[in-house]
mmCIF file of C-alpha atoms in Angstrom:
data_model
loop_
_atom_site.group_PDB
_atom_site.id
_atom_site.type_symbol
_atom_site.label_atom_id
_atom_site.label_comp_id
_atom_site.label_asym_id
_atom_site.label_seq_id
_atom_site.Cartn_x
_atom_site.Cartn_y
_atom_site.Cartn_z
ATOM 1 C CA MET A 728 17.118 -1.248 -146.738
ATOM 2 C CA GLY A 729 14.825 -0.283 -149.587
ATOM 3 C CA VAL A 730 11.212 -1.002 -150.415
ATOM 4 C CA THR A 731 9.862 -1.004 -153.956
ATOM 5 C CA THR A 732 6.128 -1.139 -154.565
ATOM 6 C CA VAL A 733 4.869 -2.393 -157.888
ATOM 7 C CA THR A 734 3.809 1.112 -158.877
ATOM 8 C CA ASP A 735 7.508 2.036 -158.817
ATOM 9 C CA VAL A 736 8.581 -0.812 -161.100
ATOM 10 C CA ARG A 737 9.328 0.534 -164.556
ATOM 11 C CA GLN A 738 7.214 -1.005 -167.330
ATOM 12 C CA THR A 739 9.537 -2.056 -170.121
ATOM 13 C CA ASP A 740 8.765 -4.280 -173.082
ATOM 14 C CA GLY A 741 9.267 -7.862 -171.983
ATOM 15 C CA GLY A 742 10.830 -6.802 -168.672
ATOM 16 C CA ASN A 743 10.025 -8.106 -165.225
ATOM 17 C CA GLY A 744 8.392 -4.797 -164.351
ATOM 18 C CA ALA A 745 5.816 -5.254 -167.086
ATOM 19 C CA ALA A 746 5.100 -8.769 -165.844
ATOM 20 C CA VAL A 747 4.475 -7.532 -162.311
ATOM 21 C CA ILE A 748 2.181 -4.725 -163.428
ATOM 22 C CA ALA A 749 0.262 -7.052 -165.747
ATOM 23 C CA LYS A 750 -0.250 -9.621 -163.008
ATOM 24 C CA LEU A 751 -1.428 -7.048 -160.504
ATOM 25 C CA PHE A 752 -3.747 -4.966 -162.663
ATOM 26 C CA ARG A 753 -4.779 -7.060 -165.658
ATOM 27 C CA SER A 754 -4.610 -10.789 -164.897
ATOM 28 C CA GLU A 755 -6.978 -13.076 -163.009
ATOM 29 C CA GLN A 756 -4.458 -12.915 -160.167
ATOM 30 C CA GLY A 757 -5.179 -9.191 -159.794
ATOM 31 C CA GLY A 758 -7.431 -7.436 -157.323
ATOM 32 C CA HIS A 759 -4.740 -7.008 -154.687
ATOM 33 C CA GLU A 760 -4.582 -3.760 -152.749
ATOM 34 C CA GLN A 761 -0.806 -3.628 -152.506
ATOM 35 C CA VAL A 762 2.258 -5.654 -153.467
ATOM 36 C CA VAL A 763 5.660 -4.732 -152.102
ATOM 37 C CA LEU A 764 9.006 -5.998 -153.379
ATOM 38 C CA CYS A 765 11.702 -5.953 -150.708
ATOM 39 C CA GLN A 766 15.468 -6.212 -151.039
ATOM 40 C CA ASP A 767 18.323 -5.982 -148.550
ATOM 41 C CA ARG A 768 21.536 -6.729 -150.387
ATOM 42 C CA PRO A 769 23.866 -7.034 -147.357
ATOM 43 C CA THR A 770 21.830 -9.964 -146.012
ATOM 44 C CA GLY A 771 20.661 -11.403 -149.350
ATOM 45 C CA LEU A 772 17.007 -10.795 -148.516
ATOM 46 C CA ARG A 773 14.619 -10.709 -151.462
ATOM 47 C CA ALA A 774 10.940 -10.866 -150.565
ATOM 48 C CA VAL A 775 7.449 -10.198 -151.856
ATOM 49 C CA ILE A 776 4.706 -9.013 -149.507
ATOM 50 C CA ALA A 777 1.223 -9.173 -151.031
ATOM 51 C CA LEU A 778 -1.846 -7.626 -149.400
ATOM 52 C CA HIS A 779 -4.976 -8.894 -151.088
ATOM 53 C CA SER A 780 -7.615 -7.226 -148.915
ATOM 54 C CA THR A 781 -7.915 -5.235 -145.709
ATOM 55 C CA ALA A 782 -11.724 -4.954 -145.883
ATOM 56 C CA LEU A 783 -12.171 -6.972 -142.697
ATOM 57 C CA GLY A 784 -9.120 -5.598 -140.890
ATOM 58 C CA PRO A 785 -5.311 -5.741 -141.066
ATOM 59 C CA ALA A 786 -4.106 -8.394 -143.503
ATOM 60 C CA LEU A 787 -2.924 -11.509 -141.681
ATOM 61 C CA GLY A 788 -0.883 -14.340 -143.179
ATOM 62 C CA GLY A 789 2.384 -16.208 -142.860
ATOM 63 C CA THR A 790 5.864 -15.808 -144.302
ATOM 64 C CA ARG A 791 6.977 -18.559 -146.676
ATOM 65 C CA PHE A 792 10.743 -19.074 -147.124
ATOM 66 C CA HIS A 793 11.327 -21.164 -150.239
ATOM 67 C CA ALA A 794 13.836 -21.727 -153.041
ATOM 68 C CA TYR A 795 11.619 -20.755 -155.960
ATOM 69 C CA SER A 796 12.683 -21.694 -159.467
ATOM 70 C CA SER A 797 12.117 -18.090 -160.592
ATOM 71 C CA ASP A 798 11.174 -14.682 -159.229
ATOM 72 C CA GLU A 799 7.947 -14.895 -161.217
ATOM 73 C CA GLN A 800 7.016 -18.123 -159.441
ATOM 74 C CA ALA A 801 7.613 -16.395 -156.103
ATOM 75 C CA LEU A 802 5.326 -13.525 -157.111
ATOM 76 C CA ASP A 803 2.634 -15.951 -158.271
ATOM 77 C CA ASP A 804 2.818 -17.767 -154.934
ATOM 78 C CA ALA A 805 2.504 -14.550 -152.943
ATOM 79 C CA LEU A 806 -0.496 -13.401 -154.996
ATOM 80 C CA ASN A 807 -2.301 -16.743 -154.802
ATOM 81 C CA LEU A 808 -1.574 -17.336 -151.130
ATOM 82 C CA SER A 809 -2.633 -13.836 -150.068
ATOM 83 C CA ARG A 810 -5.953 -14.162 -151.879
ATOM 84 C CA GLY A 811 -6.462 -17.483 -150.155
ATOM 85 C CA MET A 812 -5.800 -15.812 -146.808
ATOM 86 C CA SER A 813 -8.549 -13.239 -147.463
ATOM 87 C CA TYR A 814 -11.047 -16.036 -148.011
ATOM 88 C CA LYS A 815 -9.685 -18.146 -145.163
ATOM 89 C CA ASN A 816 -9.861 -15.317 -142.628
ATOM 90 C CA ALA A 817 -13.349 -14.346 -143.792
ATOM 91 C CA LEU A 818 -14.790 -17.846 -143.364
ATOM 92 C CA ALA A 819 -12.941 -18.323 -140.060
ATOM 93 C CA GLY A 820 -14.884 -15.331 -138.728
ATOM 94 C CA LEU A 821 -11.747 -13.264 -138.119
ATOM 95 C CA ASP A 822 -11.578 -9.488 -138.307
ATOM 96 C CA HIS A 823 -8.584 -9.695 -140.626
ATOM 97 C CA GLY A 824 -7.984 -9.371 -144.317
ATOM 98 C CA GLY A 825 -5.593 -11.504 -146.325
ATOM 99 C CA GLY A 826 -1.876 -11.101 -146.856
ATOM 100 C CA LYS A 827 1.156 -13.285 -147.458
ATOM 101 C CA ALA A 828 4.882 -12.871 -147.776
ATOM 102 C CA VAL A 829 7.472 -15.006 -149.521
ATOM 103 C CA ILE A 830 11.219 -14.841 -148.987
ATOM 104 C CA ILE A 831 13.105 -16.101 -152.025
ATOM 105 C CA GLY A 832 15.899 -18.584 -151.367
ATOM 106 C CA ASP A 833 16.853 -21.809 -149.644
ATOM 107 C CA PRO A 834 16.195 -21.313 -145.921
ATOM 108 C CA ASP A 835 18.804 -23.951 -145.066
ATOM 109 C CA THR A 836 21.577 -21.843 -146.580
ATOM 110 C CA LEU A 837 20.262 -18.252 -146.717
ATOM 111 C CA LYS A 838 18.403 -17.787 -143.443
ATOM 112 C CA THR A 839 20.334 -15.720 -140.880
ATOM 113 C CA GLU A 840 19.415 -13.578 -137.910
ATOM 114 C CA GLU A 841 20.412 -10.470 -139.851
ATOM 115 C CA LEU A 842 18.173 -11.412 -142.795
ATOM 116 C CA LEU A 843 15.176 -11.999 -140.514
ATOM 117 C CA LEU A 844 15.754 -8.668 -138.783
ATOM 118 C CA ALA A 845 15.874 -6.912 -142.159
ATOM 119 C CA TYR A 846 12.645 -8.655 -143.134
ATOM 120 C CA GLY A 847 11.055 -7.522 -139.864
ATOM 121 C CA ARG A 848 11.910 -3.912 -140.723
ATOM 122 C CA PHE A 849 10.178 -4.264 -144.093
ATOM 123 C CA VAL A 850 7.001 -5.603 -142.494
ATOM 124 C CA ALA A 851 7.105 -2.831 -139.887
ATOM 125 C CA SER A 852 7.349 -0.246 -142.679
ATOM 126 C CA LEU A 853 3.758 -1.147 -143.628
ATOM 127 C CA GLY A 854 2.579 0.311 -140.330
ATOM 128 C CA GLY A 855 0.302 -2.545 -139.275
ATOM 129 C CA ARG A 856 -1.437 -3.171 -142.605
ATOM 130 C CA TYR A 857 0.188 -6.619 -142.590
ATOM 131 C CA VAL A 858 0.545 -8.974 -139.616
ATOM 132 C CA THR A 859 2.945 -11.831 -140.276
ATOM 133 C CA ALA A 860 3.378 -15.346 -138.872
ATOM 134 C CA CYS A 861 5.021 -18.696 -139.727
ATOM 135 C CA ASP A 862 4.592 -20.672 -142.921
ATOM 136 C CA VAL A 863 6.627 -23.211 -144.890
ATOM 137 C CA GLY A 864 10.306 -22.622 -144.170
ATOM 138 C CA THR A 865 9.773 -20.367 -141.148
ATOM 139 C CA TYR A 866 9.346 -21.328 -137.523
ATOM 140 C CA VAL A 867 8.481 -19.958 -134.091
ATOM 141 C CA ALA A 868 12.132 -19.109 -133.391
ATOM 142 C CA ASP A 869 12.237 -17.102 -136.642
ATOM 143 C CA MET A 870 9.165 -15.088 -135.635
ATOM 144 C CA ASP A 871 10.835 -14.287 -132.314
ATOM 145 C CA VAL A 872 13.658 -12.690 -134.316
ATOM 146 C CA VAL A 873 11.319 -10.871 -136.731
ATOM 147 C CA ALA A 874 9.366 -9.511 -133.752
ATOM 148 C CA ARG A 875 12.453 -7.696 -132.480
ATOM 149 C CA GLU A 876 12.034 -5.291 -135.407
ATOM 150 C CA ASN A 877 8.300 -5.611 -136.036
ATOM 151 C CA ARG A 878 5.539 -5.550 -133.422
ATOM 152 C CA TRP A 879 3.011 -6.870 -135.968
ATOM 153 C CA THR A 880 4.334 -10.417 -135.634
ATOM 154 C CA THR A 881 2.459 -13.483 -134.410
ATOM 155 C CA GLY A 882 3.384 -17.144 -134.049
ATOM 156 C CA ARG A 883 6.046 -16.272 -131.476
ATOM 157 C CA SER A 884 7.186 -18.556 -128.670
ATOM 158 C CA PRO A 885 5.294 -18.578 -125.352
ATOM 159 C CA GLU A 886 8.480 -17.270 -123.718
ATOM 160 C CA ASN A 887 8.160 -14.181 -125.900
ATOM 161 C CA GLY A 888 4.443 -13.653 -125.362
ATOM 162 C CA GLY A 889 3.285 -15.752 -128.286
ATOM 163 C CA ALA A 890 1.062 -18.729 -128.984
ATOM 164 C CA GLY A 891 3.808 -21.077 -130.099
ATOM 165 C CA ASP A 892 3.470 -23.635 -132.868
ATOM 166 C CA SER A 893 0.344 -22.859 -134.933
ATOM 167 C CA SER A 894 0.471 -26.261 -136.624
ATOM 168 C CA VAL A 895 -1.254 -27.731 -133.556
ATOM 169 C CA LEU A 896 -4.570 -26.029 -134.257
ATOM 170 C CA THR A 897 -4.072 -26.211 -138.026
ATOM 171 C CA ALA A 898 -4.127 -30.001 -137.754
ATOM 172 C CA PHE A 899 -7.049 -29.893 -135.314
ATOM 173 C CA GLY A 900 -9.052 -27.784 -137.767
ATOM 174 C CA VAL A 901 -8.266 -30.088 -140.693
ATOM 175 C CA PHE A 902 -9.464 -33.009 -138.587
ATOM 176 C CA GLN A 903 -12.721 -31.151 -137.860
ATOM 177 C CA GLY A 904 -13.183 -30.520 -141.583
ATOM 178 C CA MET A 905 -12.491 -34.183 -142.287
ATOM 179 C CA ARG A 906 -15.099 -35.209 -139.711
ATOM 180 C CA ALA A 907 -17.600 -32.929 -141.489
ATOM 181 C CA ALA A 908 -16.719 -34.504 -144.845
ATOM 182 C CA ALA A 909 -17.185 -37.975 -143.348
ATOM 183 C CA LYS A 910 -20.620 -36.988 -142.084
ATOM 184 C CA ALA A 911 -21.605 -35.590 -145.476
ATOM 185 C CA GLN A 912 -20.264 -38.598 -147.372
ATOM 186 C CA TRP A 913 -21.006 -41.506 -145.040
ATOM 187 C CA GLY A 914 -23.467 -40.172 -142.467
ATOM 188 C CA GLU A 915 -21.212 -40.171 -139.372
ATOM 189 C CA PRO A 916 -18.626 -37.546 -138.304
ATOM 190 C CA THR A 917 -15.852 -40.050 -137.665
ATOM 191 C CA LEU A 918 -12.937 -41.605 -139.539
ATOM 192 C CA ARG A 919 -13.113 -44.843 -137.573
ATOM 193 C CA GLY A 920 -12.552 -47.752 -139.921
ATOM 194 C CA ARG A 921 -11.677 -45.457 -142.843
ATOM 195 C CA ARG A 922 -8.352 -45.543 -144.641
ATOM 196 C CA VAL A 923 -6.786 -42.078 -144.803
ATOM 197 C CA GLY A 924 -3.710 -41.242 -146.881
ATOM 198 C CA VAL A 925 -1.656 -38.299 -145.595
ATOM 199 C CA ALA A 926 0.814 -36.779 -148.067
ATOM 200 C CA GLY A 927 3.303 -34.788 -146.007
ATOM 201 C CA VAL A 928 3.854 -35.527 -142.329
ATOM 202 C CA GLY A 929 5.848 -32.469 -141.351
ATOM 203 C CA LYS A 930 4.731 -29.612 -139.111
ATOM 204 C CA VAL A 931 0.988 -30.150 -139.617
ATOM 205 C CA GLY A 932 0.750 -33.643 -141.050
ATOM 206 C CA HIS A 933 2.223 -35.436 -138.058
ATOM 207 C CA HIS A 934 -0.321 -33.800 -135.722
ATOM 208 C CA LEU A 935 -3.119 -34.794 -138.110
ATOM 209 C CA VAL A 936 -1.946 -38.405 -137.992
ATOM 210 C CA GLU A 937 -2.278 -38.315 -134.200
ATOM 211 C CA HIS A 938 -5.931 -37.232 -134.453
ATOM 212 C CA LEU A 939 -6.677 -39.877 -137.064
ATOM 213 C CA VAL A 940 -5.069 -42.702 -135.106
ATOM 214 C CA ASP A 941 -6.932 -41.627 -131.966
ATOM 215 C CA ASP A 942 -10.181 -41.659 -133.969
ATOM 216 C CA GLY A 943 -9.595 -45.222 -135.142
ATOM 217 C CA ALA A 944 -8.606 -44.561 -138.753
ATOM 218 C CA GLU A 945 -6.226 -46.710 -140.758
ATOM 219 C CA VAL A 946 -3.463 -44.339 -141.853
ATOM 220 C CA VAL A 947 -1.053 -44.474 -144.805
ATOM 221 C CA VAL A 948 1.631 -41.775 -145.132
ATOM 222 C CA THR A 949 4.333 -40.463 -147.408
ATOM 223 C CA ASP A 950 6.834 -37.606 -147.268
ATOM 224 C CA VAL A 951 9.884 -36.469 -149.213
ATOM 225 C CA ARG A 952 11.811 -36.625 -145.925
ATOM 226 C CA ALA A 953 12.501 -40.166 -144.801
ATOM 227 C CA ASP A 954 13.110 -39.018 -141.224
ATOM 228 C CA ALA A 955 9.587 -37.529 -141.034
ATOM 229 C CA VAL A 956 8.082 -40.866 -142.089
ATOM 230 C CA ALA A 957 10.324 -42.773 -139.686
ATOM 231 C CA ARG A 958 9.177 -40.598 -136.788
ATOM 232 C CA ILE A 959 5.530 -41.415 -137.535
ATOM 233 C CA THR A 960 5.975 -45.163 -138.036
ATOM 234 C CA ALA A 961 8.129 -45.465 -134.917
ATOM 235 C CA ARG A 962 5.457 -43.779 -132.816
ATOM 236 C CA HIS A 963 2.560 -45.597 -134.506
ATOM 237 C CA PRO A 964 3.595 -49.062 -135.754
ATOM 238 C CA GLY A 965 0.136 -49.503 -137.298
ATOM 239 C CA VAL A 966 0.748 -46.635 -139.723
ATOM 240 C CA THR A 967 2.107 -47.767 -143.091
ATOM 241 C CA ALA A 968 4.191 -45.796 -145.598
ATOM 242 C CA VAL A 969 4.459 -45.679 -149.388
ATOM 243 C CA ALA A 970 7.222 -44.326 -151.579
ATOM 244 C CA ASP A 971 5.714 -41.061 -152.773
ATOM 245 C CA ALA A 972 2.520 -39.086 -153.407
ATOM 246 C CA ASP A 973 1.950 -40.797 -156.768
ATOM 247 C CA ALA A 974 1.898 -44.163 -155.030
ATOM 248 C CA LEU A 975 -0.344 -42.816 -152.286
ATOM 249 C CA VAL A 976 -3.097 -41.532 -154.577
ATOM 250 C CA ARG A 977 -3.203 -44.932 -156.280
ATOM 251 C CA THR A 978 -3.476 -46.758 -152.952
ATOM 252 C CA PRO A 979 -7.070 -47.756 -152.100
ATOM 253 C CA LEU A 980 -8.198 -44.927 -149.805
ATOM 254 C CA ASP A 981 -11.353 -43.392 -148.398
ATOM 255 C CA VAL A 982 -9.750 -39.994 -147.750
ATOM 256 C CA TYR A 983 -6.761 -38.280 -149.344
ATOM 257 C CA ALA A 984 -5.124 -35.536 -147.263
ATOM 258 C CA PRO A 985 -2.579 -33.333 -149.107
ATOM 259 C CA CYS A 986 -0.495 -31.702 -146.375
ATOM 260 C CA ALA A 987 2.616 -30.485 -148.220
ATOM 261 C CA LEU A 988 2.972 -27.722 -150.830
ATOM 262 C CA GLY A 989 0.196 -26.455 -153.106
ATOM 263 C CA GLY A 990 -0.925 -27.671 -156.510
ATOM 264 C CA ALA A 991 -1.321 -31.244 -155.265
ATOM 265 C CA LEU A 992 -4.603 -31.760 -157.115
ATOM 266 C CA ASP A 993 -3.619 -31.655 -160.778
ATOM 267 C CA ASP A 994 -5.227 -33.510 -163.672
ATOM 268 C CA PRO A 995 -3.207 -36.749 -163.386
ATOM 269 C CA THR A 996 -3.734 -36.889 -159.618
ATOM 270 C CA VAL A 997 -7.488 -36.368 -159.847
ATOM 271 C CA ALA A 998 -7.721 -39.041 -162.544
ATOM 272 C CA ALA A 999 -5.787 -41.521 -160.397
ATOM 273 C CA LEU A 1000 -7.465 -40.837 -157.035
ATOM 274 C CA THR A 1001 -9.148 -43.771 -155.371
ATOM 275 C CA ALA A 1002 -10.412 -41.705 -152.417
ATOM 276 C CA THR A 1003 -13.932 -40.279 -152.387
ATOM 277 C CA VAL A 1004 -13.021 -37.462 -149.974
ATOM 278 C CA VAL A 1005 -10.159 -34.981 -150.260
ATOM 279 C CA CYS A 1006 -9.400 -32.959 -147.144
ATOM 280 C CA GLY A 1007 -5.917 -31.742 -146.256
ATOM 281 C CA ALA A 1008 -3.805 -28.972 -144.797
ATOM 282 C CA ALA A 1009 -1.908 -27.768 -147.882
ATOM 283 C CA ASN A 1010 -2.725 -24.322 -149.257
ATOM 284 C CA ASN A 1011 -3.866 -23.834 -152.874
ATOM 285 C CA GLN A 1012 -4.399 -27.544 -153.542
ATOM 286 C CA LEU A 1013 -6.248 -27.024 -156.839
ATOM 287 C CA ALA A 1014 -3.585 -26.828 -159.543
ATOM 288 C CA HIS A 1015 -5.794 -24.792 -161.889
ATOM 289 C CA PRO A 1016 -9.401 -23.623 -162.334
ATOM 290 C CA GLY A 1017 -11.686 -26.477 -163.270
ATOM 291 C CA VAL A 1018 -10.115 -29.092 -160.992
ATOM 292 C CA GLU A 1019 -12.921 -28.571 -158.487
ATOM 293 C CA LYS A 1020 -15.449 -29.568 -161.183
ATOM 294 C CA ASP A 1021 -13.387 -32.581 -162.185
ATOM 295 C CA LEU A 1022 -13.432 -33.758 -158.570
ATOM 296 C CA ALA A 1023 -17.196 -33.288 -158.341
ATOM 297 C CA ASP A 1024 -17.744 -35.079 -161.652
ATOM 298 C CA ARG A 1025 -15.863 -38.089 -160.274
ATOM 299 C CA GLY A 1026 -18.006 -38.086 -157.118
ATOM 300 C CA ILE A 1027 -15.116 -36.941 -154.934
ATOM 301 C CA LEU A 1028 -16.113 -34.604 -152.101
ATOM 302 C CA TYR A 1029 -13.533 -31.819 -151.775
ATOM 303 C CA ALA A 1030 -13.281 -29.895 -148.504
ATOM 304 C CA PRO A 1031 -11.879 -26.480 -149.553
ATOM 305 C CA ASP A 1032 -8.350 -26.160 -148.226
ATOM 306 C CA TYR A 1033 -8.580 -22.613 -146.928
ATOM 307 C CA VAL A 1034 -11.667 -23.529 -144.904
ATOM 308 C CA VAL A 1035 -10.334 -26.602 -143.138
ATOM 309 C CA ASN A 1036 -6.755 -25.393 -142.567
ATOM 310 C CA ALA A 1037 -7.803 -22.168 -140.825
ATOM 311 C CA GLY A 1038 -6.960 -23.429 -137.333
ATOM 312 C CA GLY A 1039 -3.464 -22.012 -137.508
ATOM 313 C CA VAL A 1040 -4.540 -18.523 -138.451
ATOM 314 C CA ILE A 1041 -7.224 -18.671 -135.750
ATOM 315 C CA GLN A 1042 -4.457 -19.481 -133.278
ATOM 316 C CA VAL A 1043 -2.112 -16.675 -134.307
ATOM 317 C CA ALA A 1044 -4.979 -14.167 -134.523
ATOM 318 C CA ASP A 1045 -5.864 -14.991 -130.927
ATOM 319 C CA GLU A 1046 -2.293 -14.165 -129.966
ATOM 320 C CA LEU A 1047 -3.015 -10.516 -130.764
ATOM 321 C CA ARG A 1048 -5.595 -10.556 -127.933
ATOM 322 C CA GLY A 1049 -3.322 -12.258 -125.408
ATOM 323 C CA PHE A 1050 -3.284 -15.930 -126.294
ATOM 324 C CA ASP A 1051 -5.753 -18.347 -124.705
ATOM 325 C CA PHE A 1052 -5.401 -21.863 -126.160
ATOM 326 C CA GLU A 1053 -8.843 -23.100 -125.125
ATOM 327 C CA ARG A 1054 -10.526 -20.007 -126.585
ATOM 328 C CA ALA A 1055 -8.675 -20.487 -129.873
ATOM 329 C CA LYS A 1056 -9.388 -24.230 -129.928
ATOM 330 C CA ALA A 1057 -13.110 -23.608 -129.394
ATOM 331 C CA LYS A 1058 -13.107 -21.266 -132.391
ATOM 332 C CA ALA A 1059 -11.185 -23.790 -134.502
ATOM 333 C CA ALA A 1060 -13.728 -26.477 -133.589
ATOM 334 C CA LYS A 1061 -16.328 -24.453 -135.504
ATOM 335 C CA ILE A 1062 -14.538 -25.421 -138.723
ATOM 336 C CA HIS A 1063 -16.655 -28.590 -138.561
ATOM 337 C CA ASP A 1064 -19.911 -26.650 -138.787
ATOM 338 C CA THR A 1065 -18.551 -24.190 -141.362
ATOM 339 C CA THR A 1066 -17.488 -27.059 -143.610
ATOM 340 C CA LEU A 1067 -20.898 -28.716 -143.317
ATOM 341 C CA ALA A 1068 -22.565 -25.388 -144.180
ATOM 342 C CA ILE A 1069 -20.417 -25.120 -147.309
ATOM 343 C CA PHE A 1070 -21.354 -28.630 -148.417
ATOM 344 C CA GLU A 1071 -25.029 -27.731 -147.939
ATOM 345 C CA ARG A 1072 -24.651 -24.445 -149.843
ATOM 346 C CA ALA A 1073 -22.923 -26.334 -152.670
ATOM 347 C CA LYS A 1074 -25.801 -28.797 -152.861
ATOM 348 C CA VAL A 1075 -28.425 -26.037 -152.906
ATOM 349 C CA ASP A 1076 -26.572 -23.954 -155.516
ATOM 350 C CA GLY A 1077 -25.600 -26.955 -157.616
ATOM 351 C CA VAL A 1078 -21.911 -26.043 -157.570
ATOM 352 C CA PRO A 1079 -18.708 -27.666 -156.260
ATOM 353 C CA PRO A 1080 -17.860 -26.934 -152.590
ATOM 354 C CA ALA A 1081 -14.889 -24.777 -153.626
ATOM 355 C CA VAL A 1082 -17.237 -22.435 -155.510
ATOM 356 C CA ALA A 1083 -19.707 -22.329 -152.617
ATOM 357 C CA ALA A 1084 -16.892 -21.471 -150.194
ATOM 358 C CA ASP A 1085 -15.661 -18.645 -152.439
ATOM 359 C CA ARG A 1086 -19.174 -17.207 -152.630
ATOM 360 C CA LEU A 1087 -19.611 -17.214 -148.861
ATOM 361 C CA ALA A 1088 -16.207 -15.604 -148.305
ATOM 362 C CA GLU A 1089 -16.821 -12.929 -150.951
ATOM 363 C CA GLN A 1090 -20.185 -12.174 -149.378
ATOM 364 C CA ARG A 1091 -18.630 -11.505 -145.981
ATOM 365 C CA ILE A 1092 -15.850 -9.376 -147.464
ATOM 366 C CA ALA A 1093 -18.338 -7.335 -149.511
ATOM 367 C CA GLU A 1094 -20.558 -6.742 -146.493
ATOM 368 C CA ARG A 1095 -17.651 -5.353 -144.490
ATOM 369 C CA THR A 1096 -15.809 -3.412 -147.210
ATOM 370 C CA LEU A 1097 -17.627 -0.167 -146.477
ATOM 371 C CA ALA A 1098 -17.113 -0.599 -142.746
ATOM 372 C CA ALA A 1099 -13.342 -0.960 -142.622
ATOM 373 C CA ASP A 1100 -13.151 1.410 -139.652
ATOM 374 C CA TRP A 1101 -9.678 0.328 -138.654
ATOM 375 C CA LEU A 1102 -8.304 2.151 -141.717
ATOM 376 C CA ARG A 1103 -10.047 5.451 -140.976
ATOM 377 C CA PRO A 1104 -8.291 8.041 -138.808
ATOM 378 C CA SER A 1105 -10.093 9.102 -135.662
ATOM 379 C CA LEU A 1106 -11.841 12.453 -135.998
ATOM 380 C CA GLY A 1107 -12.475 12.784 -132.269
#
């Protein structure tokens, strides 16, 4: 097992090392405290662990296992996701900074017990600066394996002292954010009688559909996995399905809920949207800077993704205290009020909600930066 930090990567003209250094220190993606490249050749593990900030406490964020098209794309994802976790944890009121890890490869073919154990050793080598959990491509059973080598692991099974599936409260939080958006847009915090399109009905999306159906919404879904759609329509015959996300955004909707991978809100999608509210579970929904203004210019109310999808991180953070579901759910319910406060701040400042959310998160991080006592050794 070997760990390489970016400060150890040789800068060569046009080499990958130069690209990493440039991204960390000189690009808009910079500002991270630490980025670690991990490799374990016997198991095939290649991973990036990015710590954006520990101003509020140990960095907390999930582990994404994905077949990236390039190593550079994997690095970009880790940098973007970890920054998002800093902001998410700040606005969720958690005493945690932001971090994220990505494991490069197809989890269906590469994931083994030995690889997960090697990954756990890498996380443990950071000595508690990073607390990991599940994300796309990793599950509760995987965290149980990682935890055998790393005590800074959350999202474990109840049988192993954990909180279980964090997608339950992620979906609950998104629903609370959607209720807040409905109140801001239509005057009532309910989706009853509204048509909601959910793109991605996997771990989080299928729970969100349950909340929407219970609330009286008309639901339209799509997913790249036909079995995921079939599960939803079999359970809820009133739910309809369309072929893909392109078809969904063109379907007459009140609310569009991206619940798959990031970058869902690109220029063509925003131009085609029929919905007047966007609120979903996916991370990093805005494909590039400026999309938030395009949404606002079209009169589309955007609920910032990292605000409304914080229920999962609230759940796994509670696990570190000895998990209590009702305590975590009560904290996740506050996402409704936080989202409303962001909409109000956006109105007062004359900026899109995404900008208002960033400002509030940065304010909390700045206020606590000088008081990061968890990093200081005891002098007593």
